[in-house]
Short mmCIF file of C-alpha atoms in Angstrom, two decimals:
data_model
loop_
_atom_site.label_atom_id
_atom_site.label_comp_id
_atom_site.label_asym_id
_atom_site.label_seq_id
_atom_site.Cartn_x
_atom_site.Cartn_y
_atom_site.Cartn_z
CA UNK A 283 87.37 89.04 97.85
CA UNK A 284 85.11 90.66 95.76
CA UNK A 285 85.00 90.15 91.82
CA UNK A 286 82.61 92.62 89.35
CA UNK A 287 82.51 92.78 85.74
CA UNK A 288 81.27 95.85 84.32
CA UNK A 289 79.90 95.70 80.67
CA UNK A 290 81.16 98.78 79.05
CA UNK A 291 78.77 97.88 75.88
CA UNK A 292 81.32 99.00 73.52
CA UNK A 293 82.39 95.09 73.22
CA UNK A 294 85.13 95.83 76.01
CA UNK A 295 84.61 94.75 79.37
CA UNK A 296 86.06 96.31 83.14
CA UNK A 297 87.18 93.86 85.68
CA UNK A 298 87.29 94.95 89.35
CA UNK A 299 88.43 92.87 92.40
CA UNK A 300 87.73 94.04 95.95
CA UNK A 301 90.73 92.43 98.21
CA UNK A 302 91.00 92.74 101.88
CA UNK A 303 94.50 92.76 103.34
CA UNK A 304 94.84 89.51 104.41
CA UNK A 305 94.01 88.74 100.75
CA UNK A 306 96.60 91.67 99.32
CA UNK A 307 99.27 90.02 101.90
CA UNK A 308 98.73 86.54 100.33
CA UNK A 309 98.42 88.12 96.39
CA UNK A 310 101.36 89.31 97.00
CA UNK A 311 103.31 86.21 98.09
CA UNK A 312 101.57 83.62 95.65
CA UNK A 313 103.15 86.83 92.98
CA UNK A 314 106.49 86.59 94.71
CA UNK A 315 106.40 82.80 94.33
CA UNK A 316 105.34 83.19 90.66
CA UNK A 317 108.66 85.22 90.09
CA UNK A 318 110.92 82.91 91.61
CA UNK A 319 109.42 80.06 90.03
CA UNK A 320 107.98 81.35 86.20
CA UNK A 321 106.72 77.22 85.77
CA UNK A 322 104.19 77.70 88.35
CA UNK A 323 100.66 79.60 88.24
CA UNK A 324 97.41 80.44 90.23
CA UNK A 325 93.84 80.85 90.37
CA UNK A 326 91.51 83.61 91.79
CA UNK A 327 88.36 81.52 91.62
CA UNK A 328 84.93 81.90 92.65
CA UNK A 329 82.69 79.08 94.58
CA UNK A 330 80.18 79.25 91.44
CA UNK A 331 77.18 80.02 93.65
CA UNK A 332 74.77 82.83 92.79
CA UNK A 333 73.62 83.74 89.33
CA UNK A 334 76.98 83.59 87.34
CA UNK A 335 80.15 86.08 87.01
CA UNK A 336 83.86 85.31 87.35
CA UNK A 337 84.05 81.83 87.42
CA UNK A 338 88.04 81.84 87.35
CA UNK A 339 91.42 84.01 86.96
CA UNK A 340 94.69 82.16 86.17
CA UNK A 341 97.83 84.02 86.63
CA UNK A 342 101.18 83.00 85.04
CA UNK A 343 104.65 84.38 84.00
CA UNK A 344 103.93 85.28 80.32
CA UNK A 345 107.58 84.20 79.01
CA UNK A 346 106.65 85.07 75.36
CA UNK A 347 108.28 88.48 73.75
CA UNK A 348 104.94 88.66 71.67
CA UNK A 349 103.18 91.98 72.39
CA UNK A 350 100.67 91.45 75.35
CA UNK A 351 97.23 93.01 75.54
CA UNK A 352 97.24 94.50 78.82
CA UNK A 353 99.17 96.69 80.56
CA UNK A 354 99.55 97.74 84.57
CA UNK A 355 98.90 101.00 85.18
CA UNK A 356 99.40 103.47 88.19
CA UNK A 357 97.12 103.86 91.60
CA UNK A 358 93.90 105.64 90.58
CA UNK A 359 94.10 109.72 90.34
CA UNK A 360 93.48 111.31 93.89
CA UNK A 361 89.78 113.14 94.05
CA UNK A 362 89.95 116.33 92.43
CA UNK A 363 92.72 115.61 90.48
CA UNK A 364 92.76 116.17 86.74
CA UNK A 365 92.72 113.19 84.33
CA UNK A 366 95.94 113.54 82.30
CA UNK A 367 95.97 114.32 78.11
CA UNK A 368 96.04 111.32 76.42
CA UNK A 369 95.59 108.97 79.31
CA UNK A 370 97.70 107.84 82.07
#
C-alpha cells in the first residue's frame, strides 16, 4: 500500500492511498467486520521508516448523528469526461 499527502496550501490537505488487490480484498473484509461489529476498529499504519508522512489511519463506525466532515464520493470521472457544475 501506498499512502501520499498532498499539501493543497490553502490549509486543506489531499490524502491518497495506492492499494493492491490483495489489500482491496482484505479492506474490504476488515469494513465488513466493522459493520457487523460497530465496537471494533482498525488501523492503516505505516512502519515509520523514511523521512515522515502517514504515520496512522484508524477507522471506526461513527455512531454519533452529529454532522461529519467528510463525505464518500463516486469513482473518479472517466478521461475526457466533463467535471460536473457545482461538483460531484
Amino acid at each position: 500500500m501506498v499512502g501520499e499527502i498532498e499539501n493543497w496550501n490553502n490549509g486543506w490537505y489531499g490524502i491518497s492511498l495506492g492499494l493492491t488487490a490483495k489489500e482491496i480484498d482484505r479492506l474490504i473484509v476488515l469494513l465488513n467486520e466493522l459493520r457487523n461489529d460497530p465496537e471494533q476498529h482498525f488501523h492503516i499504519s505505516a512502519d515509520c521508516s523514511g523521512e515522515g508522512g502517514i504515520g496512522d489511519i484508524e477507522i471506526y463506525v461513527d455512531e454519533y448523528s452529529a454532522p461529519g466532515n467528510l463525505r464518500v464520493k463516486g469513482l473518479a470521472l472517466e478521461p475526457g469526461m466533463d467535471v460536473p457544475v457545482g461538483g460531484a
